Structure formats: structure tokens, C-alpha cells
Short mmCIF file of C-alpha atoms in Angstrom, two decimals:
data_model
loop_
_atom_site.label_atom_id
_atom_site.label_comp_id
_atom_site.label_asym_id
_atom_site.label_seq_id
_atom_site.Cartn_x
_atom_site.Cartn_y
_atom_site.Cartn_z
CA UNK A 1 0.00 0.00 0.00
CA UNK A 2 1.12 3.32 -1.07
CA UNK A 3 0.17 6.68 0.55
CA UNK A 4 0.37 10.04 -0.83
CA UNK A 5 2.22 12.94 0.91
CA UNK A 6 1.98 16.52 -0.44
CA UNK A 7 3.71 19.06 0.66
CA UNK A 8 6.92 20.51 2.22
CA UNK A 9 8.56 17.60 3.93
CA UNK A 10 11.86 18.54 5.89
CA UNK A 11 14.54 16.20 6.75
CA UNK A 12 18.01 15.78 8.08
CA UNK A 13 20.63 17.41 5.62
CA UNK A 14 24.14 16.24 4.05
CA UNK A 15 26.40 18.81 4.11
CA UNK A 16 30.35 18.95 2.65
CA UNK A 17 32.73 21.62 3.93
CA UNK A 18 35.86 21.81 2.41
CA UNK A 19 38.67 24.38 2.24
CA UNK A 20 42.09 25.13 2.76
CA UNK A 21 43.63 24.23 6.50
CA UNK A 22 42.86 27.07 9.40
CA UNK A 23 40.19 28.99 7.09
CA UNK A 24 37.03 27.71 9.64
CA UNK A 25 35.44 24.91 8.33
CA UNK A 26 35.27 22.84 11.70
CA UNK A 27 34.42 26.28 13.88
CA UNK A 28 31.34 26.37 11.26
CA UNK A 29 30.41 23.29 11.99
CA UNK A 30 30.72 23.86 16.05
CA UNK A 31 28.67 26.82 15.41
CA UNK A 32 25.42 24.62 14.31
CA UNK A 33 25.14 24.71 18.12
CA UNK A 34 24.14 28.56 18.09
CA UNK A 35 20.96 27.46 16.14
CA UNK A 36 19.52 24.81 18.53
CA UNK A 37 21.85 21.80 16.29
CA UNK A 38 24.15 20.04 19.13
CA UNK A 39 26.80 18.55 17.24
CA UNK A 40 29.11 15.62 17.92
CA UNK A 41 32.99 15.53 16.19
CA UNK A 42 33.96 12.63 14.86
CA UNK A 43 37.47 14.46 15.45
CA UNK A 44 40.13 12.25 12.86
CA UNK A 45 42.14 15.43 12.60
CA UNK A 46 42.22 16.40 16.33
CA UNK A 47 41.38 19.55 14.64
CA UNK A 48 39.02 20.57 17.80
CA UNK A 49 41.25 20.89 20.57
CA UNK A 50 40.52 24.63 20.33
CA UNK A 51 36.62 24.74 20.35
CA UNK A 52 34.06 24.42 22.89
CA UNK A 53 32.47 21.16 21.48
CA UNK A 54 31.57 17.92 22.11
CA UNK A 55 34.36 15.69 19.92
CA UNK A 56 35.21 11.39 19.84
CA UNK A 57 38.92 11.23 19.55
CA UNK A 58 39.24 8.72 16.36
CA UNK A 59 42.12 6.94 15.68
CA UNK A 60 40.77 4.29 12.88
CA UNK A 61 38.65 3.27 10.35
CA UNK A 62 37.49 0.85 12.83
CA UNK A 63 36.77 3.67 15.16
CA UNK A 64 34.63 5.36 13.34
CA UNK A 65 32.25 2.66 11.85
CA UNK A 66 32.15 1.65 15.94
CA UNK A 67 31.20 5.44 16.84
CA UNK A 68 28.72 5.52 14.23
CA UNK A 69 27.12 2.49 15.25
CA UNK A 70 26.72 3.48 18.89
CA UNK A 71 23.04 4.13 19.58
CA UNK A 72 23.74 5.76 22.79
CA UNK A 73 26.80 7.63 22.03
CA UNK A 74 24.14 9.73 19.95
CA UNK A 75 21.53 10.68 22.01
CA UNK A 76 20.91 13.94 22.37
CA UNK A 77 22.73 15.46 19.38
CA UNK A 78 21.42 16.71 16.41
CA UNK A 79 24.38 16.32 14.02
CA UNK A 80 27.60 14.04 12.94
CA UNK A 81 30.38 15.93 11.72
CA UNK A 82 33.39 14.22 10.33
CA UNK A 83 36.29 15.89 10.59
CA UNK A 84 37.73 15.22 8.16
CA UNK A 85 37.28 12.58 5.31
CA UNK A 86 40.18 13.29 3.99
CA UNK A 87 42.00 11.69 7.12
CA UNK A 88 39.08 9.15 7.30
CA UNK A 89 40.06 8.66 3.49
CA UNK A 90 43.41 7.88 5.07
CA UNK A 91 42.15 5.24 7.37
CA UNK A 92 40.27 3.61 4.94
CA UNK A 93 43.46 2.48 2.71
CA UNK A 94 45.46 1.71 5.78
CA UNK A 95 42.33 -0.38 6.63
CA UNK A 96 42.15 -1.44 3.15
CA UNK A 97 46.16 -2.87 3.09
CA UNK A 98 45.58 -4.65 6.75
CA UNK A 99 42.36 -6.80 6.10
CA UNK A 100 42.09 -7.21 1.79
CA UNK A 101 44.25 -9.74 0.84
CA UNK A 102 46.56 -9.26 -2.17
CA UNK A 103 44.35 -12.15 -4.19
CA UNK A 104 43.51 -16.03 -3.62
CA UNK A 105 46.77 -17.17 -5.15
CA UNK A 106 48.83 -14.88 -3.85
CA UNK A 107 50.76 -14.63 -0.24
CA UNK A 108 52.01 -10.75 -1.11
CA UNK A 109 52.17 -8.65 2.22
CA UNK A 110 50.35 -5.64 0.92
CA UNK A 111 52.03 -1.88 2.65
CA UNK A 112 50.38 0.37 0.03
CA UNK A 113 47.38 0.24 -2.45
CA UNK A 114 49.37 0.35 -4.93
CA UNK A 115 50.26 -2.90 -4.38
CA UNK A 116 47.18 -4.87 -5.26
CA UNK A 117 48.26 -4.01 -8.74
CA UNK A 118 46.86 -1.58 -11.36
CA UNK A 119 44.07 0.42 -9.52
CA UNK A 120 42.75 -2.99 -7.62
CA UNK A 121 43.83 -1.01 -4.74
CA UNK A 122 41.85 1.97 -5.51
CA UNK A 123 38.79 0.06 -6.18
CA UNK A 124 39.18 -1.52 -2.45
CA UNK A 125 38.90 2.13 -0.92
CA UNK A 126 35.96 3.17 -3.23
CA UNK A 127 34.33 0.13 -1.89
CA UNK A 128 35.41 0.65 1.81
CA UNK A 129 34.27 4.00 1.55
CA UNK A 130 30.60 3.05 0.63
CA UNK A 131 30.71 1.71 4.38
CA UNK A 132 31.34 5.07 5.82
CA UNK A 133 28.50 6.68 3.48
CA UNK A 134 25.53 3.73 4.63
CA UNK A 135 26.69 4.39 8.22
CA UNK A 136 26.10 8.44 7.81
CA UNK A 137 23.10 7.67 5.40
CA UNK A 138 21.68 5.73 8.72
CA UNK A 139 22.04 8.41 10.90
CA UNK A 140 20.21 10.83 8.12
CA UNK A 141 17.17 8.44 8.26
CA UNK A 142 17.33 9.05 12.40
CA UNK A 143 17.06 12.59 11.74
CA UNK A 144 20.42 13.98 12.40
CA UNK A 145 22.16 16.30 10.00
CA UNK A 146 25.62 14.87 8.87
CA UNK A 147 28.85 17.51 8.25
CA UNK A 148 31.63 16.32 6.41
CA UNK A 149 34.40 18.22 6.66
CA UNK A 150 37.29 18.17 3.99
CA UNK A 151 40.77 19.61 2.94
CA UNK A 152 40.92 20.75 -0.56
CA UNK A 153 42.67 20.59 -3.30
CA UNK A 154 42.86 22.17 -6.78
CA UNK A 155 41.60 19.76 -9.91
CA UNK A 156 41.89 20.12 -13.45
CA UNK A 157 38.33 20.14 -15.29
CA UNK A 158 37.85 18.86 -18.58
CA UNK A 159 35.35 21.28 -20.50
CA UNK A 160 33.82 19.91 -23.71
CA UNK A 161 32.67 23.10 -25.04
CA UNK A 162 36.37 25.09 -24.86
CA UNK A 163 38.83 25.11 -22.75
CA UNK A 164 39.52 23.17 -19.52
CA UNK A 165 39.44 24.83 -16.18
CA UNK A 166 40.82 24.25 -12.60
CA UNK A 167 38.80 24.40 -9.18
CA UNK A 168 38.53 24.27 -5.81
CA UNK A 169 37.41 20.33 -4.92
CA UNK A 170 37.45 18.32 -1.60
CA UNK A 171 40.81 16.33 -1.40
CA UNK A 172 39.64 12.89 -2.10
CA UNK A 173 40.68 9.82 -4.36
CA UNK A 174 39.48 10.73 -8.01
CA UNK A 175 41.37 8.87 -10.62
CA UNK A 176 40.99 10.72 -14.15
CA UNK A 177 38.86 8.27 -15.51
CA UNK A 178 36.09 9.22 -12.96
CA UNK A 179 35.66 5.34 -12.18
CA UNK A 180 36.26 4.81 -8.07
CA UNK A 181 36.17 7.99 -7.54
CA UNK A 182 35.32 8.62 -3.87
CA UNK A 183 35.65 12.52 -4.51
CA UNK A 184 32.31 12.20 -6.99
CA UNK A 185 30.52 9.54 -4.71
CA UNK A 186 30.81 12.00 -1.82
CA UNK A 187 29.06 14.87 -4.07
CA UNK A 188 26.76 12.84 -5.05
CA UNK A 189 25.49 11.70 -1.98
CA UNK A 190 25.17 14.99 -0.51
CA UNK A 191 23.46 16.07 -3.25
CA UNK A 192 25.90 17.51 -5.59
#
């Protein structure tokens, strides 16, 4: 049975801050507070220590997905912030190189993603990463508003009609072919 809804219907939000180091971004997101919006850190940067806010010191990719999944360590706040995926980006690969084998045949100790072989390595993250985003997608259906905070980075922009361009882009895996590219998964999900 469907049921028909009309309209305005408000819901929890997906927001992506990103920016240069020291410029604000995680004093914005401490200052959802000032409009009734208590938010918890998910601090992977320790970049915090300076604000009045409630933070998780996170240490691993591990971490996180266990903060995220812990009911009570939520109640009461009205918004995840992670801060910032670009660490938590981090984690993921060393995650990635501890717990994905190199292949069935193959005994290879793996130290770097580059060493699952031509962007196998890559394609582990991308998947990894998906993780993070059904975790925060979770806490979006409970109603809380989810911040992700990243560094940035300048990126070359192919234009088809004249000539390319750089910009301003969260600093996040994005091979040129677009394919695993957890940079265009993450503005997609919030929305672009």
C-alpha cells in the first residue's frame, strides 16, 4: 500500500565543507550549536582541541564505523560531523592494506594500495568507503544532520565546449577516468 504525501517535507541534511587548513570549516560546523543543532565531532584530525564542542577522539577506520554504530553515544545530538574525510580517506586504505588480501593465489604482504596491482587497490577504498556513506546515510534516516568536513585541493576540469578549467574540490581519491572515484561519490550523496 502506497500513501500520498503533499507538501513541504523537511529532513536531516548532508552537508560537505571543504577548504584550505585554518580557514574555519570545523568552527562552522561547532557553530550549528548557536541554532539549537548540538553537534558531535567525529574528530580524525584532532582539529578541535581549540573549540568548545563535544568531539570522539578517532584513531581508525574501525573507530569510526564503531562510533557511528553506537546508539547511545548519539543521544541527544542533532548532528555528525566528520572531521575530516580526507584523514578518514586515510584510514580507509590503511584499513584497506591490513584486512584485503593481495588475491587467492597470492601470499604478497600488501604496505600500500598500490600494491594490489593496477588500480585494484583503488577500487578496495571506493568500496570501503561506501561503508562510511551507509553508516552516515543511517544516521540521516534518524534525523540527524551529517557535516563532512574536507581539505581541498585544486583539480583540473575537462570542459567539452572550450577550454579546460581548474577548481577548488574536496581532497579525495578521483582517478581521471572518474571510475572509483570517492571525490564524486561523496558529491553525489550529498546532493551535488
Amino acid at each position: 500500500d502506497f500513501q500520498v504525501q503533499t507538501g513541504v517535507t523537511r529532513q536531516a541534511r548532508r552537508i560537505v565543507l571543504y577548504g584550505p587548513g585554518g580557514v574555519g570549516k570545523s568552527t562552522l560546523a561547532a557553530n550549528m550549536s548557536q541554532v539549537g543543532i548540538k553537534p558531535l565531532f567525529l574528530d580524525l584530525a584532532h582539529g578541535t582541541e581549540d573549540l568548545d564542542t563535544a568531539r570522539v577522539a578517532i584513531e581508525s577506520f574501525d573507530d569510526v564505523r564503531s562510533a557511528l554504530a553506537a546508539d547511545d553515544l548519539w543521544e541527544g545530538f542533532g548532528a555528525v560531523v566528520i572531521d575530516t574525510v580526507t584523514d578518514c580517506e586515510e584510514m580507509i586504505s590503511q584499513w584497506v592494506c591490513r584486512n584485503i588480501p593481495h588475491g587467492e593465489k597470492s601470499a604478497k604482504v600488501i604496505k600500500s594500495i598500490d600494491d594490489y596491482g593496477w588500480g585494484k587497490g583503488y577500487r578496495h577504498t571506493y568500496e570501503t568507503a561506501l561503508c562510511l556513506f551507509g553508516d552516515l546515510d543511517r544516521h540521516i534516516r534518524a534525523g540527524r544532520h551529517v557535516v563532512v568536513i574536507a581539505h581541498e585541493c585544486v583539480s583540473n576540469v575537462p570542459n567539452p565546449g572550450g577550454e579546460d578549467f581548474i577548481r577548488y574540490e574536496p581532497r579525495l581519491q578521483a582517478p581521471k577516468n572518474g571510475k572509483d572515484s570517492i571525490r564524486h561519490r561523496l558529491k553525489k550523496w550529498c546532493g551535488d
